[in-house]
PDB file of C-alpha atoms in Angstrom:
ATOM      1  CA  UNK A   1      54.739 -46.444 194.132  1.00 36.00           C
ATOM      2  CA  UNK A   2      58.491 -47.908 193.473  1.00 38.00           C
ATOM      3  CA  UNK A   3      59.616 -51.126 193.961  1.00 38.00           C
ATOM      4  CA  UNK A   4      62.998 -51.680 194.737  1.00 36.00           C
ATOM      5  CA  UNK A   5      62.984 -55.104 193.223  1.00 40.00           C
ATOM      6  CA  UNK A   6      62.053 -54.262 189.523  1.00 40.00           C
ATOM      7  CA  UNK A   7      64.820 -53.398 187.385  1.00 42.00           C
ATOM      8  CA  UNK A   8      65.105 -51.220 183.968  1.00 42.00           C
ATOM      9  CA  UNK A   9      64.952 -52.967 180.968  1.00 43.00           C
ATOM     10  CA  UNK A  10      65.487 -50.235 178.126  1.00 41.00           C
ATOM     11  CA  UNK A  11      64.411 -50.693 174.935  1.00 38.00           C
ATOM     12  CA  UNK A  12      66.097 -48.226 172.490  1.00 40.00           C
ATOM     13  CA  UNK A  13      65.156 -46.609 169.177  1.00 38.00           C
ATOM     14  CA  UNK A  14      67.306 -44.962 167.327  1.00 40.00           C
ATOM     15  CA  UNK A  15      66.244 -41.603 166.073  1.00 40.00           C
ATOM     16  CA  UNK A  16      67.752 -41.564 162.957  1.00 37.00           C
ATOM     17  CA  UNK A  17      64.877 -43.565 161.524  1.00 36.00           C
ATOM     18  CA  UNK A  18      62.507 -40.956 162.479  1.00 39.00           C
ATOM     19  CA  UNK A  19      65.014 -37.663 160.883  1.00 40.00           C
ATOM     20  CA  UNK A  20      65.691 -36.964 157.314  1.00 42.00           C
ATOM     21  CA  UNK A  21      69.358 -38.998 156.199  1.00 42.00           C
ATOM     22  CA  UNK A  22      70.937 -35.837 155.658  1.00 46.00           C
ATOM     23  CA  UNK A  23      70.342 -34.535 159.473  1.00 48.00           C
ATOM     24  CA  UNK A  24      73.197 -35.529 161.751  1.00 50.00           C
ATOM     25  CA  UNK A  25      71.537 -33.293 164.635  1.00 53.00           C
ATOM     26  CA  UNK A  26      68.708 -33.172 166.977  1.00 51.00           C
ATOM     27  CA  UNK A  27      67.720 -29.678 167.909  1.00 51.00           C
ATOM     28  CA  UNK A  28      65.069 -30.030 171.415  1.00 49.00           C
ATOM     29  CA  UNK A  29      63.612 -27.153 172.766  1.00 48.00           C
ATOM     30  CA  UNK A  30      62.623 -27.533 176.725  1.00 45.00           C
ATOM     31  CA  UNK A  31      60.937 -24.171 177.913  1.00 49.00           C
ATOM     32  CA  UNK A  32      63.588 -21.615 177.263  1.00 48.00           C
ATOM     33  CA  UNK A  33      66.561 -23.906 176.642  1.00 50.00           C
ATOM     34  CA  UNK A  34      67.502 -25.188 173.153  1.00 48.00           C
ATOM     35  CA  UNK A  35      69.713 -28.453 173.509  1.00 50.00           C
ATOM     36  CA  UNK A  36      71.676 -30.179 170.348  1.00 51.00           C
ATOM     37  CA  UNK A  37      72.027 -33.819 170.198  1.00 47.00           C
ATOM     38  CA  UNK A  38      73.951 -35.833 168.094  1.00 51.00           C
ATOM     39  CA  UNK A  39      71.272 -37.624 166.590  1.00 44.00           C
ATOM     40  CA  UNK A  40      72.862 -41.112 167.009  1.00 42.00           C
ATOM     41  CA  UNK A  41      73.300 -40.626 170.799  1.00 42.00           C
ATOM     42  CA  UNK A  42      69.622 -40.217 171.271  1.00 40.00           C
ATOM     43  CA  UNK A  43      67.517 -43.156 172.263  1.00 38.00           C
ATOM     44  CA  UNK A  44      63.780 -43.016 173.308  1.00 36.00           C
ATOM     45  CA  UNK A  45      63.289 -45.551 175.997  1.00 38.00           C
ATOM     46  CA  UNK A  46      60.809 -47.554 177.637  1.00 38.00           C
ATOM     47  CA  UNK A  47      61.135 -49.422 180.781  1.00 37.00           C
ATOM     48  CA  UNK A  48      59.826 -52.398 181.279  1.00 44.00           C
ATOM     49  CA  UNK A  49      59.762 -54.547 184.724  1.00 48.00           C
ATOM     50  CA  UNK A  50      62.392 -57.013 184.867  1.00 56.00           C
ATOM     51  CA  UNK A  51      63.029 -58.073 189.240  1.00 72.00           C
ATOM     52  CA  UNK A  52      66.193 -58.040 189.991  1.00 80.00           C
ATOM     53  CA  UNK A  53      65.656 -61.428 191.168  1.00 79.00           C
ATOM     54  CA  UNK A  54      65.568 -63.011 188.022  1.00 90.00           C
ATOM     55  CA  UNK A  55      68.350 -60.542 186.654  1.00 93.00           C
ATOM     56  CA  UNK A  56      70.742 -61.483 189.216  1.00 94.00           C
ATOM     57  CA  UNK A  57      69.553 -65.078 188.778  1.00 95.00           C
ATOM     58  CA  UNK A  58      70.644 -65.052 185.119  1.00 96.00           C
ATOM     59  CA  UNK A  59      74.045 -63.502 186.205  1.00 97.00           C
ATOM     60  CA  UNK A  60      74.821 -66.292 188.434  1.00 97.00           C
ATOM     61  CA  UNK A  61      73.910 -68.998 186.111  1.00 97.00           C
ATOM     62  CA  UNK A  62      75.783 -67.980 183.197  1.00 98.00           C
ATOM     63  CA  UNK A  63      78.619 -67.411 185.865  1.00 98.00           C
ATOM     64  CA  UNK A  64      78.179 -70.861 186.937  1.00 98.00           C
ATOM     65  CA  UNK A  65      78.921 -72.160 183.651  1.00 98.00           C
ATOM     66  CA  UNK A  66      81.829 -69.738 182.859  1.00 98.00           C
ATOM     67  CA  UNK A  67      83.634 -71.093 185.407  1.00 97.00           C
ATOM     68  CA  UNK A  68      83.266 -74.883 184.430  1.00 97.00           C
ATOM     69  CA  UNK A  69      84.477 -74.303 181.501  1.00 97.00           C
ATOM     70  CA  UNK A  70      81.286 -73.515 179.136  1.00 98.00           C
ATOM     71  CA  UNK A  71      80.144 -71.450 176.773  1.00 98.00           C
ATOM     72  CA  UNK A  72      76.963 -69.177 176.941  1.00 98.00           C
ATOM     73  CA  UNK A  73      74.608 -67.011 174.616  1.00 98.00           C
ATOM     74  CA  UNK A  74      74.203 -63.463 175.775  1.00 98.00           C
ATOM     75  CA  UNK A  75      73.181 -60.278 175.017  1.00 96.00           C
ATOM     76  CA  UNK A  76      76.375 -57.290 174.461  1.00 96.00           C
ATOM     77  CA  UNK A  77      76.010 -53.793 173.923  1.00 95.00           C
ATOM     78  CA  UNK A  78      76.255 -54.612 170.074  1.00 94.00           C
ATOM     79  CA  UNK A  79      74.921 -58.139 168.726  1.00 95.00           C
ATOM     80  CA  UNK A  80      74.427 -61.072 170.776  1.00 96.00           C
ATOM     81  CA  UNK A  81      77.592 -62.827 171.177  1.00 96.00           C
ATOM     82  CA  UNK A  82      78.838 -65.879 171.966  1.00 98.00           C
ATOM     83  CA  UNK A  83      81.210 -65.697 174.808  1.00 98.00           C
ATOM     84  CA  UNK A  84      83.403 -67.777 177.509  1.00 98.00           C
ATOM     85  CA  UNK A  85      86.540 -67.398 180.088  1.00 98.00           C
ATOM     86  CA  UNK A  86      88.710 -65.469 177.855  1.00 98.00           C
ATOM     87  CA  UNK A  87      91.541 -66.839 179.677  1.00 98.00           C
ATOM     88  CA  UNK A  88      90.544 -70.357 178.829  1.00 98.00           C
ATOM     89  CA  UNK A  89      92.027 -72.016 175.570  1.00 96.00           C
ATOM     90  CA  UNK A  90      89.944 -74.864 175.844  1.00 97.00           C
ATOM     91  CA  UNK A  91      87.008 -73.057 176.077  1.00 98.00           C
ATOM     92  CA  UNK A  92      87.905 -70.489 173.574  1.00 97.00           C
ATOM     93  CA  UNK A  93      88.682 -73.507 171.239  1.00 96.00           C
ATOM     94  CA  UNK A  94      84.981 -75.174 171.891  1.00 96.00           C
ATOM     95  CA  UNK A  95      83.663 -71.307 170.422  1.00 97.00           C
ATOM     96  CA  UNK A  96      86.106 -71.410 167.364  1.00 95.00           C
ATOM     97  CA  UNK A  97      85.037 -75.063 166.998  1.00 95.00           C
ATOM     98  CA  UNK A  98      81.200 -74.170 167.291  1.00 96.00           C
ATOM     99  CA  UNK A  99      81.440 -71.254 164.868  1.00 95.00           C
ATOM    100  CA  UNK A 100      83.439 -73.268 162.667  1.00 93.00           C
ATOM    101  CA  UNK A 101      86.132 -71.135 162.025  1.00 85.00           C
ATOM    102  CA  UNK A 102      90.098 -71.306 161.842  1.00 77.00           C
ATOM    103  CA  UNK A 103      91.869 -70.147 165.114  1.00 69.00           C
ATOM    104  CA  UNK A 104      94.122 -68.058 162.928  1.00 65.00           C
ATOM    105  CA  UNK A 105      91.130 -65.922 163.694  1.00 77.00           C
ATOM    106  CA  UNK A 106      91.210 -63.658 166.477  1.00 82.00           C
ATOM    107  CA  UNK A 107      88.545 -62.663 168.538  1.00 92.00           C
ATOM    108  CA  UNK A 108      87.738 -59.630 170.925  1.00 95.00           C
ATOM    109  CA  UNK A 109      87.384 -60.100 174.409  1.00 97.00           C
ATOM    110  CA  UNK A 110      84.477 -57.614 176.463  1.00 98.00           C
ATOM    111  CA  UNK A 111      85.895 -56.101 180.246  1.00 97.00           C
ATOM    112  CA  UNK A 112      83.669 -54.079 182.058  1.00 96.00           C
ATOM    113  CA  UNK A 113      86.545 -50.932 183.289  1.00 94.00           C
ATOM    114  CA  UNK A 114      89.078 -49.368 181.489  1.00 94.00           C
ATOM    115  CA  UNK A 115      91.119 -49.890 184.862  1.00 94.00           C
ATOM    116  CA  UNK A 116      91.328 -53.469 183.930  1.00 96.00           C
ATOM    117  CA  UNK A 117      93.164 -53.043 180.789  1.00 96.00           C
ATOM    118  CA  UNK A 118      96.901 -52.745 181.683  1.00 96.00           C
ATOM    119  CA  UNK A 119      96.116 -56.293 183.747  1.00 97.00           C
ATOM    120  CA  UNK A 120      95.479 -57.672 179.730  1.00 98.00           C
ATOM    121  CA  UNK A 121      97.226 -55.279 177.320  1.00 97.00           C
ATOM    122  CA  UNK A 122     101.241 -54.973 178.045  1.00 95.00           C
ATOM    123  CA  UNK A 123     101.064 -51.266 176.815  1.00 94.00           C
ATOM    124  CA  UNK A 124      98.556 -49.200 176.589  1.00 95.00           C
ATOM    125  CA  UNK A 125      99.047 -46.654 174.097  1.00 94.00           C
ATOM    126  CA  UNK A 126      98.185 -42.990 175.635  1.00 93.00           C
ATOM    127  CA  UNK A 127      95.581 -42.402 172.630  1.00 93.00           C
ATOM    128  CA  UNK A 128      93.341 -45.810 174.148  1.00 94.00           C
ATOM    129  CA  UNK A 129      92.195 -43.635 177.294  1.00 93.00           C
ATOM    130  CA  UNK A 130      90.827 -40.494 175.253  1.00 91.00           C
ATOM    131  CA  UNK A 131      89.070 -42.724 173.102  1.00 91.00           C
ATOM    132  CA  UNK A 132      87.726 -44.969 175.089  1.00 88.00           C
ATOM    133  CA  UNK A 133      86.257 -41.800 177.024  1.00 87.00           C
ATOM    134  CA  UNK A 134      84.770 -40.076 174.300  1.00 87.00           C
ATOM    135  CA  UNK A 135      83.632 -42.826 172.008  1.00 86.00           C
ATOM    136  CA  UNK A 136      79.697 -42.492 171.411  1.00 84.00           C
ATOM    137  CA  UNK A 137      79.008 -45.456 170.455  1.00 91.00           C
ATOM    138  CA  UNK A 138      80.321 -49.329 171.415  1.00 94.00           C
ATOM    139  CA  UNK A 139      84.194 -49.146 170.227  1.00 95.00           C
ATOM    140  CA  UNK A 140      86.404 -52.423 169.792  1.00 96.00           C
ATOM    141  CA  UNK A 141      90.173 -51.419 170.006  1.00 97.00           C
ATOM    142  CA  UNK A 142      93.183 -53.768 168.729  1.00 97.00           C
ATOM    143  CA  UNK A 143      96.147 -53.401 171.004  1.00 97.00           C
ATOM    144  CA  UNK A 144      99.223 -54.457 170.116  1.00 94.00           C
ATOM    145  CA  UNK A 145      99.848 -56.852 172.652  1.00 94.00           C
ATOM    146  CA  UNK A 146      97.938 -58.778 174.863  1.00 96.00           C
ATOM    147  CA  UNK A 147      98.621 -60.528 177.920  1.00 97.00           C
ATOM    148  CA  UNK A 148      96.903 -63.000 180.837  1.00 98.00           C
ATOM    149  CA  UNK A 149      94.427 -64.443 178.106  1.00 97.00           C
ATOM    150  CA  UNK A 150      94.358 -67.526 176.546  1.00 96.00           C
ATOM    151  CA  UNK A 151      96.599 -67.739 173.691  1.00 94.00           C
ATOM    152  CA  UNK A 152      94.038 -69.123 170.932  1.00 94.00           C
ATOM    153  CA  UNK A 153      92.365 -65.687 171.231  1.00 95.00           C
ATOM    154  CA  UNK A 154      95.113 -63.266 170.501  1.00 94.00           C
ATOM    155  CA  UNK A 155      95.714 -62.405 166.873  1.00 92.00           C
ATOM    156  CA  UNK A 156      99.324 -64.075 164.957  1.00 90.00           C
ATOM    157  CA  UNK A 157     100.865 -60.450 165.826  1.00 92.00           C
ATOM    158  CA  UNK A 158      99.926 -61.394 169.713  1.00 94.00           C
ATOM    159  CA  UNK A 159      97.346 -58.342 169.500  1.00 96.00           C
ATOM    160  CA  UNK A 160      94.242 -58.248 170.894  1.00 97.00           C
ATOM    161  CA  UNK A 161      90.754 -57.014 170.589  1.00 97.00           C
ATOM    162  CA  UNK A 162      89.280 -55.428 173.461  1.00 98.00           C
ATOM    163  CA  UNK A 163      86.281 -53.317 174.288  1.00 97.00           C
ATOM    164  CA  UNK A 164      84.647 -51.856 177.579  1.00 97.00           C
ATOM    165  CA  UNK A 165      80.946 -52.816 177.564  1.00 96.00           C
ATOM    166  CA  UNK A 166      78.486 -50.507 179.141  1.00 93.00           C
ATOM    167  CA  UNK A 167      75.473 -52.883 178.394  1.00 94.00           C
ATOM    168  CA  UNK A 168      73.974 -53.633 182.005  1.00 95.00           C
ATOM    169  CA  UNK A 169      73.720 -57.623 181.927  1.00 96.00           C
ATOM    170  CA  UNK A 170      77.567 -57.962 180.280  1.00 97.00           C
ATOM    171  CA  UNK A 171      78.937 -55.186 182.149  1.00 97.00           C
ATOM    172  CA  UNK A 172      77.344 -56.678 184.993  1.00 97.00           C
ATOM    173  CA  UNK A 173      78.528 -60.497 183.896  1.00 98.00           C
ATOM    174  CA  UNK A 174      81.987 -59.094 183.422  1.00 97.00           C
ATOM    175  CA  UNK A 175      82.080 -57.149 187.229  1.00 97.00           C
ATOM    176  CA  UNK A 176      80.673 -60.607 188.731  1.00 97.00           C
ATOM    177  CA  UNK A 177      82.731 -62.952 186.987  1.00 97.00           C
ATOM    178  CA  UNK A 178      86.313 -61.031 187.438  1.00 96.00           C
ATOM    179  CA  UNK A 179      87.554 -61.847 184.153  1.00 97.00           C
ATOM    180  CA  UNK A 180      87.208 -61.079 180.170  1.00 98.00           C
ATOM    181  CA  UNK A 181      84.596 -62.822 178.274  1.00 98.00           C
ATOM    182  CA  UNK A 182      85.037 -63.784 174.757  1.00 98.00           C
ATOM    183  CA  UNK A 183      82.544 -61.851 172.931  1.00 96.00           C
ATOM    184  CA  UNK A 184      82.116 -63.222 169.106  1.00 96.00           C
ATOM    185  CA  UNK A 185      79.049 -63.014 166.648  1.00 94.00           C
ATOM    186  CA  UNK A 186      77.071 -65.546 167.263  1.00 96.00           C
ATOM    187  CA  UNK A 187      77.041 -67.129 164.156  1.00 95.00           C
ATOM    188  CA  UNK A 188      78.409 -69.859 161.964  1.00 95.00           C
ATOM    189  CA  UNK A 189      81.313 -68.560 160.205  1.00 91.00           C
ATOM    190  CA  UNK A 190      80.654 -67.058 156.699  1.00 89.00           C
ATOM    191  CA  UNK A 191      76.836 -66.521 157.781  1.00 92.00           C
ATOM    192  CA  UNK A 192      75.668 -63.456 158.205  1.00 92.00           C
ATOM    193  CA  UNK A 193      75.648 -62.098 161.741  1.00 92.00           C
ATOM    194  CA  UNK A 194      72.034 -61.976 163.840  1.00 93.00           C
ATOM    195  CA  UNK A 195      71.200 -58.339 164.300  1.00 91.00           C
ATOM    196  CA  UNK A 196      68.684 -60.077 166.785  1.00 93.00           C
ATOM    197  CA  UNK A 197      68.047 -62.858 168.966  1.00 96.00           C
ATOM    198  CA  UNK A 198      65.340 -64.057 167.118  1.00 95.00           C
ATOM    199  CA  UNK A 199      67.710 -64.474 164.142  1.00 95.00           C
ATOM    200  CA  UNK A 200      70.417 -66.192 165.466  1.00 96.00           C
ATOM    201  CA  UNK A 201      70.008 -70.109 163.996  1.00 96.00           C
ATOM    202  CA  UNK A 202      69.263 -73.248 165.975  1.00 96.00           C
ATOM    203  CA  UNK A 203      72.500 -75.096 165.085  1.00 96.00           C
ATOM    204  CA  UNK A 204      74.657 -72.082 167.673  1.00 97.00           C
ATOM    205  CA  UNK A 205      71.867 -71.543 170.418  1.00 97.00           C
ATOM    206  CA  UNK A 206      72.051 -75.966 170.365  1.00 97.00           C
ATOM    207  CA  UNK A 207      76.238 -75.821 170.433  1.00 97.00           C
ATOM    208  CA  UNK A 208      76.130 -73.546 173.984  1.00 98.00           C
ATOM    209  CA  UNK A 209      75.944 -74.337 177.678  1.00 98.00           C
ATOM    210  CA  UNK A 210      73.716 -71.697 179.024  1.00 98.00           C
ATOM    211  CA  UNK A 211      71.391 -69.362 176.937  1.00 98.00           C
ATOM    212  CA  UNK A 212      70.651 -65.459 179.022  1.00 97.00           C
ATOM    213  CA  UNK A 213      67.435 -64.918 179.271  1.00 95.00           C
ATOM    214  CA  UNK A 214      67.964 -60.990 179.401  1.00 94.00           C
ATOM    215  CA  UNK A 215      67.104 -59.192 176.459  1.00 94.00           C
ATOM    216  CA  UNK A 216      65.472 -62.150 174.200  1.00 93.00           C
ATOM    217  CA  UNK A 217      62.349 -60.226 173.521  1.00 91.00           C
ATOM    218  CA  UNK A 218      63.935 -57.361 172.139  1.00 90.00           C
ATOM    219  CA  UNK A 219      63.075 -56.721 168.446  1.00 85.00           C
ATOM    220  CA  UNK A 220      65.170 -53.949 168.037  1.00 85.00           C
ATOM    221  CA  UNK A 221      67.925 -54.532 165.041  1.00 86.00           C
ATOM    222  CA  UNK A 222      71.886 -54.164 166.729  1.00 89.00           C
ATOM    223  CA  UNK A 223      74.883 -53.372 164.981  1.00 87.00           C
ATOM    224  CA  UNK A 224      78.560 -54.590 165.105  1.00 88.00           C
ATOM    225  CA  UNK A 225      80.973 -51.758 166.915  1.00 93.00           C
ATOM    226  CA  UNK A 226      82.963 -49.771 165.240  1.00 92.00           C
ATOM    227  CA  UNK A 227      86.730 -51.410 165.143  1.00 95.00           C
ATOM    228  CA  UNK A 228      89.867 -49.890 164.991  1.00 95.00           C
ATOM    229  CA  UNK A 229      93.486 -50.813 165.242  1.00 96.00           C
ATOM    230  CA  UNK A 230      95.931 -48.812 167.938  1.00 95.00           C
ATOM    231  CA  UNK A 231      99.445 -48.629 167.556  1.00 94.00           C
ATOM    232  CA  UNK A 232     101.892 -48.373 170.412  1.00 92.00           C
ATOM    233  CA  UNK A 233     103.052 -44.781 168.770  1.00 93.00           C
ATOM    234  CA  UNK A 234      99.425 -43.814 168.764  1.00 92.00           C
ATOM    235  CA  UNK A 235      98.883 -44.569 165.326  1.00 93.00           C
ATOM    236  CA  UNK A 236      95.295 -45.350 164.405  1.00 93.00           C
ATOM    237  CA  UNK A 237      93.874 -47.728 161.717  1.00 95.00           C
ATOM    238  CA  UNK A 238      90.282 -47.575 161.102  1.00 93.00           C
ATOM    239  CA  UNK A 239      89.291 -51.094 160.581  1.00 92.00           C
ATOM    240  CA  UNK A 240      85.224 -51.080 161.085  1.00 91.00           C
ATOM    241  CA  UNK A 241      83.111 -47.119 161.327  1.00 84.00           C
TER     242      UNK A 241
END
């Protein structure tokens, strides 16, 4: 029997603990069809029930405090991040302040479209759209020059690191809230960044407004994304694989 109200939380292993290092492809056999996988797109998954009461609950809270003026702890579709307006110096100065890092220091914004980005990038190089289509895993791109965000967040260059979440509760938070959200580490500068939320330290989950309760549980160990720089020619830099 399905309930309408319960809503899939996915917890994701990565395959490429289970395959020899030197494999790079999953070969699955179903009845007469043989189907190749790149081996880290594949994800086993469990679902657990989450209502989507309490999911939409935790949407409108953090988007409560977004809107004040706060900053909040939530889960990304890397490493738990803390975030806030991204069009808000003042808040984007409490994160730098909290992280304790110098605001010569950019950091990359999360939007939940790739229709949204000629509202924050003032030209988007041709190249962005292909990648941002076929990337197979989470993919931060610099842009040259960003626009309609607060100016503490873009880089000394004015560029600007953006990337198109397609994590449910961000991408979600994003859609509801109708703006960027600062997405940073969410660490003290010069520690190293929690691959969980277990591991991220008192002293940050004490410095926000509003932790998500989405996703806490998970033991599963996240990664960064992959960064790279876009010039307006198309030229690409690879910053982070």
């Amino acid at each position: 029997m399905c309930n309408k109200n319960l809503y899939p939380l996915v917890i994701a292993f990565d395959l490429r603990y289970f395959y020899p290092k030197n494999e790079d492809r999953l070969h699955l056999s179903i009845g007469k069809r043989k189907i190749i996988f790149p081996c880290h797109c594949i994800r086993f998954a469990l679902s657990l029930p989450v209502t989507m009461e309490n999911f939409n609950e935790d949407i409108q809270c953090a988007c409560d405090v977004l809107k004040k003026g706060g900053i909040i702890l939530y889960p990304t579709d890397t490493i738990w991040g803390i975030g806030c307006d991204a069009t808000n110096e003042e808040a984007v100065r409490r994160i730098f302040n909290l992280k304790q890092r110098a605001d010569q220091k950019a950091m990359l914004v999360l939007i939940d479209s790739s229709a949204k980005l000629n509202t924050y990038v003032s030209e988007v190089p041709d190249m962005a759209w292909d990648l941002t289509e076929l990337a197979e895993k989470p993919l931060t791109i610099i842009y040259p020059e960003g626009k309609n965000l607060a100016q503490n967040l873009l880089g000394e260059d004015h560029s600007i690191g953006i990337r198109i979440t397609n994590e449910p509760f961000s991408q979600k938070l994003c859609e509801r809230f109708r703006k960027p959200l600062v997405s940073t580490s969410a660490n003290i500068s010069g520690q190293l960044s929690p691959s969980s939320f277990d591991e991220i330290s008192e002293e940050v989950k004490s410095g926000v407004d509003y932790i998500v309760k989405y996703r806490r549980n998970e033991k599963i160990k996240s990664k960064p994304s992959g960064i790279i720089r876009l010039g307006i020619d198309n030229s690409i830099q690879i910053i982070r694989k």
